[in-house]
Amino acid sequence: MPRPVTRPATGGDMLRLIREGGVATRAELGRITGLSRPAVASRIAALISRGLVVERADGPSTGGRPPARLEFNAAGGAVLLANLGQSRGQLAVCDLAGTTLARADGPPAEVSPDTTLPRLFERWESLLAASGTDPSSVRGVGLGVPDAVEHVAGSWDAMEIGAPISERFGVPAYLDNEVNAAALGEHQAHPGVGDLLFVKVSTGIGAGIIAGGRIQRGALGAAGEIGHIPVPVPGEAPCRCGNVNCVEAVAGGTALLARSPAEDLPALAALARSGDPATVALLRDAGRRIGEVVATAVNLLNPAVVVLGGDLAGANQPLIAGVREIVYQRATALATRDLRIEPSRLGESAGLTGCAAMVLDRILSPDAVDAAARA
């Protein structure tokens, strides 16, 4: 049973009880909140009028007329999503439960949002039309972008992109690093896991950290940049960050393609699946290099699960075997005693799932619901 609400219960509190706690009747809401029947009725009426709750006359009967059943109305609005990587992107429209209504491939992120946003607007409007979704029902926008989100002119900055999105759709926009978005998505796919490390191995290498059930972004949004931790290798491998021998410069997708006949990362992954000896050896060694960094992160963070995502981290890829080899060898016995190292459960959908969670957790929070009611 949901814990009693310890403050005077608002409409937003009641929506959370219905949406997350499974509370289904007015009587139960009254018991949990301590509110009178008229107060409960008033708050529920407001939620119904805003399309957030529906009431169905099919509750279980204990004699006499059965009580009406309250349900969260996932169809009461829509959210626009975009997860933009360095080489490609995905866009979607979802309902208020995070269920995808329409999805399409999208453009990769460019250096400045000024050149990417117009194309996103066009694609989103096409998806709204394709799903039969009224644009006026959009309640929020969520984006994942390739780099750390910071307040620098011309960068992917939540404040800078919020204004044009609000002007176009009249809703708030939320922005995070694409790897953090994928970590949020994988967290959704691992119920009951409070501590999770998501590592994406694609063109570059990055990590998203879930600790105590919450994403950890750091003081300036730069947490998880494990791709720029150096690893011991012969010679010097220049990195795009300006340093040398960063694990991304040694074992990231760009570095691996430079040592392979494959044209792109999917082709490289296909060669590994086919058992090509040189590619298997290349990815296994890359996994070992990445494993050195992940082992340090495991010792520092003690996650329950390490999830490996990206083009090169499929279930049967030698890269994962290399990571496991080194992590279980180098990390402490206690930190690895129950540790699972596994491929992504969501694949390319992880970023969109995380973007949806990022938006919905905010726009459906009690404070946001109550603020919208006062507006």
XYZ file of C-alpha atoms in Angstrom:
375
model
C 0.000 0.000 0.000
C 1.336 3.508 -0.773
C 2.677 5.437 2.181
C 0.346 8.115 3.564
C 0.893 11.618 2.229
C 2.457 13.613 5.085
C 1.552 17.068 3.781
C -1.854 18.461 2.751
C -2.513 16.409 -0.384
C -2.791 18.348 -3.637
C -4.091 17.278 -7.009
C -0.506 16.522 -8.018
C -0.105 14.226 -5.018
C -3.276 12.368 -5.986
C -2.097 11.948 -9.562
C 1.127 10.390 -8.281
C -0.842 8.004 -6.055
C -2.964 6.948 -9.020
C -0.135 6.846 -11.595
C 2.649 5.301 -9.512
C 0.908 3.799 -6.510
C -1.961 2.088 -8.269
C -4.582 3.749 -6.057
C -7.888 3.266 -7.855
C -10.777 4.627 -5.761
C -11.771 7.877 -4.120
C -12.265 6.088 -0.805
C -8.693 4.798 -0.857
C -7.396 8.271 -1.702
C -9.302 9.630 1.247
C -7.805 7.032 3.600
C -4.258 7.694 2.423
C -4.454 11.487 2.384
C -6.851 12.077 5.263
C -8.913 14.433 3.096
C -12.682 14.642 3.213
C -14.825 13.191 0.440
C -15.639 16.643 -1.004
C -11.936 17.597 -1.020
C -11.004 14.371 -2.814
C -13.863 14.861 -5.283
C -12.739 18.408 -6.058
C -9.148 17.382 -6.778
C -10.174 14.398 -8.886
C -12.602 16.529 -10.889
C -9.775 18.934 -11.704
C -7.497 16.081 -12.849
C -10.277 14.636 -15.008
C -10.986 18.025 -16.587
C -7.308 18.330 -17.552
C -7.266 14.895 -19.159
C -4.849 13.347 -16.660
C -7.279 10.917 -15.024
C -10.253 8.913 -16.298
C -12.955 7.284 -14.226
C -14.479 3.946 -15.189
C -17.514 2.316 -13.579
C -15.961 -1.128 -13.318
C -14.432 -1.266 -9.852
C -14.856 -4.379 -7.657
C -18.161 -4.451 -5.808
C -18.485 -5.241 -2.107
C -22.269 -5.091 -2.256
C -24.404 -2.494 -3.950
C -23.163 -0.363 -6.829
C -19.443 -0.958 -7.538
C -17.150 2.025 -6.958
C -15.843 3.897 -9.972
C -12.258 3.042 -10.810
C -9.708 5.825 -11.278
C -6.969 5.408 -13.884
C -4.100 7.523 -15.101
C -4.930 8.675 -18.625
C -1.853 7.956 -20.731
C -3.709 9.302 -23.771
C -4.161 12.685 -22.087
C -1.160 14.221 -23.797
C 1.960 13.600 -25.842
C 5.696 14.168 -25.527
C 8.209 14.863 -28.309
C 11.565 13.082 -28.103
C 14.888 13.224 -29.932
C 18.009 11.254 -29.137
C 20.858 12.610 -31.249
C 24.199 10.873 -31.573
C 27.335 11.915 -33.383
C 26.484 9.796 -36.437
C 22.694 9.389 -36.359
C 19.583 10.118 -34.331
C 16.114 8.856 -33.470
C 12.928 10.854 -32.989
C 9.591 9.857 -31.523
C 6.230 10.920 -30.207
C 5.059 9.093 -27.082
C 2.048 9.220 -24.792
C 2.125 10.085 -21.085
C 3.058 6.518 -20.168
C 6.096 6.614 -22.445
C 4.539 4.341 -25.071
C 5.788 5.199 -28.551
C 3.087 6.474 -30.907
C 5.361 7.157 -33.885
C 9.103 6.895 -34.453
C 11.589 7.741 -37.183
C 15.299 8.034 -37.788
C 16.508 11.583 -37.469
C 19.532 13.733 -38.169
C 22.651 13.526 -36.026
C 23.370 16.453 -33.765
C 25.397 19.234 -35.304
C 27.732 21.591 -33.471
C 25.051 24.233 -32.988
C 21.358 23.702 -32.277
C 20.600 26.541 -34.700
C 21.149 24.190 -37.641
C 19.537 21.092 -36.091
C 16.378 22.461 -34.459
C 14.586 23.447 -37.695
C 14.982 19.908 -38.996
C 13.767 18.485 -35.699
C 10.677 20.676 -35.812
C 9.872 19.437 -39.311
C 10.334 15.769 -38.355
C 8.326 16.110 -35.145
C 5.426 17.702 -36.973
C 5.485 14.855 -39.506
C 5.418 12.308 -36.671
C 2.526 14.100 -34.974
C 0.580 13.926 -38.227
C 1.516 10.272 -38.811
C 0.337 9.265 -35.327
C -2.849 11.341 -35.528
C -1.733 13.363 -32.508
C -3.036 16.889 -32.082
C -0.036 19.258 -31.689
C -1.963 21.088 -28.966
C -1.740 17.931 -26.811
C 2.070 18.119 -26.587
C 3.074 18.626 -22.945
C 6.870 18.509 -23.086
C 9.991 17.861 -25.149
C 13.041 15.770 -24.266
C 16.382 15.685 -26.065
C 19.579 13.687 -25.696
C 22.670 15.257 -27.323
C 26.247 14.019 -27.774
C 28.174 16.251 -25.390
C 27.957 17.440 -21.821
C 25.217 20.042 -21.490
C 26.675 23.338 -20.386
C 25.886 27.033 -20.487
C 28.205 28.100 -23.302
C 27.043 30.238 -26.216
C 26.460 28.139 -29.327
C 26.516 24.820 -27.443
C 23.637 22.467 -26.761
C 22.262 24.399 -23.820
C 18.849 23.737 -22.265
C 18.239 27.456 -21.784
C 19.113 28.316 -25.373
C 17.014 25.609 -27.011
C 14.109 26.011 -24.585
C 13.081 29.358 -26.047
C 12.582 28.232 -29.673
C 10.883 25.008 -28.571
C 8.525 26.886 -26.267
C 7.825 29.357 -29.052
C 6.966 26.522 -31.442
C 5.049 24.162 -29.131
C 4.385 26.181 -25.984
C 5.860 23.542 -23.656
C 9.028 23.087 -21.565
C 12.085 21.359 -23.033
C 14.508 19.151 -21.104
C 17.993 18.334 -22.323
C 20.705 15.903 -21.263
C 23.750 14.136 -22.602
C 22.681 11.231 -24.845
C 24.565 8.704 -22.693
C 22.753 9.930 -19.575
C 19.490 9.551 -21.488
C 20.384 5.965 -22.400
C 21.347 5.268 -18.780
C 17.911 6.483 -17.691
C 16.353 4.192 -20.286
C 18.342 1.161 -19.160
C 17.434 1.954 -15.556
C 13.783 1.677 -16.574
C 14.577 -1.753 -18.039
C 16.243 -2.950 -14.815
C 13.483 -2.715 -12.175
C 14.739 -2.918 -8.627
C 18.304 -1.899 -9.540
C 19.315 1.314 -7.803
C 22.968 1.461 -8.873
C 23.798 1.015 -12.543
C 26.682 2.047 -14.800
C 25.843 2.401 -18.486
C 28.809 2.487 -20.866
C 28.246 3.359 -24.515
C 30.853 2.235 -27.011
C 30.197 3.800 -30.371
C 32.011 6.545 -32.282
C 33.194 7.679 -28.844
C 33.000 6.206 -25.345
C 30.957 7.638 -22.482
C 29.151 6.552 -19.336
C 25.936 7.348 -17.520
C 25.840 6.810 -13.762
C 22.730 5.820 -11.808
C 23.358 5.911 -8.045
C 20.638 5.446 -5.472
C 18.087 5.361 -8.291
C 19.036 8.790 -9.639
C 21.177 9.949 -12.540
C 24.404 11.603 -11.442
C 25.384 14.548 -13.649
C 28.092 16.128 -11.521
C 28.619 19.771 -10.633
C 28.774 20.987 -14.259
C 27.092 18.129 -16.113
C 30.397 16.461 -17.004
C 30.081 13.253 -14.955
C 30.640 10.024 -16.851
C 33.329 11.199 -19.302
C 35.257 7.942 -18.939
C 36.273 8.068 -22.598
C 38.904 10.613 -21.611
C 40.615 8.524 -18.955
C 44.063 7.469 -20.216
C 45.092 3.831 -20.549
C 48.641 2.455 -20.881
C 49.452 1.719 -24.530
C 52.653 1.833 -26.583
C 53.251 5.144 -28.307
C 50.867 8.096 -28.308
C 47.300 8.126 -29.604
C 46.051 11.735 -29.869
C 42.512 12.322 -28.584
C 40.008 14.929 -29.718
C 40.105 16.383 -26.181
C 43.746 17.406 -26.693
C 45.326 14.717 -24.518
C 46.869 11.435 -25.591
C 46.054 7.765 -24.965
C 42.510 8.384 -23.741
C 40.589 5.109 -23.884
C 38.320 6.630 -26.557
C 41.331 7.405 -28.750
C 42.535 3.819 -28.337
C 39.310 1.758 -28.259
C 36.500 4.015 -29.492
C 34.728 3.362 -32.773
C 36.716 5.890 -34.775
C 40.013 4.402 -33.606
C 38.866 0.850 -34.379
C 37.640 1.714 -37.869
C 41.063 3.158 -38.638
C 42.475 -0.349 -38.048
C 39.750 -2.272 -39.884
C 38.556 -2.703 -43.491
C 34.959 -2.075 -42.308
C 33.305 1.080 -43.625
C 31.296 1.831 -40.485
C 30.548 0.463 -37.030
C 27.609 -1.785 -38.035
C 29.886 -3.375 -40.653
C 32.610 -3.816 -38.036
C 30.123 -5.499 -35.682
C 28.963 -7.753 -38.531
C 32.542 -8.845 -39.232
C 32.938 -9.790 -35.580
C 29.687 -11.777 -35.613
C 30.872 -13.638 -38.696
C 33.960 -14.732 -36.766
C 36.531 -12.779 -38.757
C 39.697 -13.502 -36.722
C 41.311 -10.064 -37.078
C 38.100 -8.261 -36.102
C 37.455 -10.575 -33.158
C 40.982 -9.925 -31.895
C 40.606 -6.172 -32.453
C 37.360 -5.943 -30.475
C 38.538 -8.274 -27.731
C 41.600 -6.093 -27.188
C 39.419 -2.941 -27.256
C 37.217 -4.543 -24.619
C 40.240 -5.127 -22.417
C 41.271 -1.472 -22.727
C 37.753 -0.326 -21.872
C 37.665 -2.880 -19.048
C 40.623 -1.161 -17.378
C 38.606 2.025 -17.070
C 35.378 0.253 -16.146
C 37.195 -1.688 -13.398
C 38.200 1.609 -11.795
C 34.613 2.865 -12.065
C 33.346 -0.358 -10.462
C 35.741 0.063 -7.548
C 34.650 3.698 -7.145
C 30.886 3.363 -7.648
C 30.073 -0.277 -6.768
C 27.198 -0.650 -9.272
C 24.975 -3.722 -9.257
C 24.969 -3.838 -13.063
C 27.291 -2.600 -15.789
C 25.355 -2.245 -19.038
C 27.299 -2.011 -22.291
C 25.548 -0.303 -25.188
C 26.348 1.013 -28.639
C 27.121 -0.585 -31.977
C 29.917 -2.795 -30.687
C 28.341 -4.165 -27.510
C 25.912 -6.817 -28.747
C 25.314 -9.986 -26.742
C 27.838 -12.105 -28.677
C 30.454 -9.451 -29.330
C 34.052 -10.133 -28.255
C 34.240 -6.580 -26.877
C 32.003 -7.542 -23.957
C 34.133 -10.596 -23.270
C 37.209 -8.363 -23.098
C 35.525 -5.978 -20.663
C 34.400 -8.838 -18.420
C 37.867 -10.392 -18.450
C 39.570 -7.284 -17.116
C 36.848 -6.042 -14.740
C 36.583 -9.359 -12.898
C 40.384 -9.522 -12.812
C 41.110 -5.945 -11.690
C 38.143 -4.771 -9.605
C 37.891 -5.788 -5.950
C 36.346 -9.100 -4.943
C 33.573 -7.400 -2.992
C 32.638 -4.988 -5.796
C 32.432 -7.857 -8.310
C 30.879 -10.492 -6.047
C 27.354 -9.950 -7.396
C 28.215 -7.678 -10.326
C 26.525 -8.328 -13.657
C 28.118 -7.090 -16.885
C 25.607 -7.377 -19.701
C 24.608 -5.907 -23.066
C 21.894 -3.290 -23.336
C 18.356 -4.615 -22.962
C 16.895 -1.800 -25.039
C 19.469 -1.313 -27.787
C 18.896 1.828 -29.821
C 15.625 2.457 -27.952
C 17.446 3.177 -24.685
C 17.997 6.855 -25.455
C 14.395 7.548 -26.446
C 13.110 5.623 -23.416
C 15.367 7.692 -21.185
C 14.321 10.964 -22.818
C 10.694 10.043 -22.178
C 11.412 9.265 -18.518
C 13.347 12.534 -18.161
C 10.357 14.558 -19.395
C 7.532 12.605 -17.773
C 9.154 12.555 -14.336
C 9.217 16.347 -14.478
C 5.920 17.316 -16.105
C 3.932 14.782 -14.050
C 5.597 15.520 -10.713
C 3.193 16.842 -8.048
C 4.776 20.289 -8.088
C 4.575 20.576 -11.898
C 0.981 19.329 -12.023
C -0.055 21.789 -9.322
C 1.811 24.684 -10.956
C 0.106 23.962 -14.289
C -3.272 23.959 -12.545
C -2.581 27.430 -11.129
C -1.393 28.846 -14.472
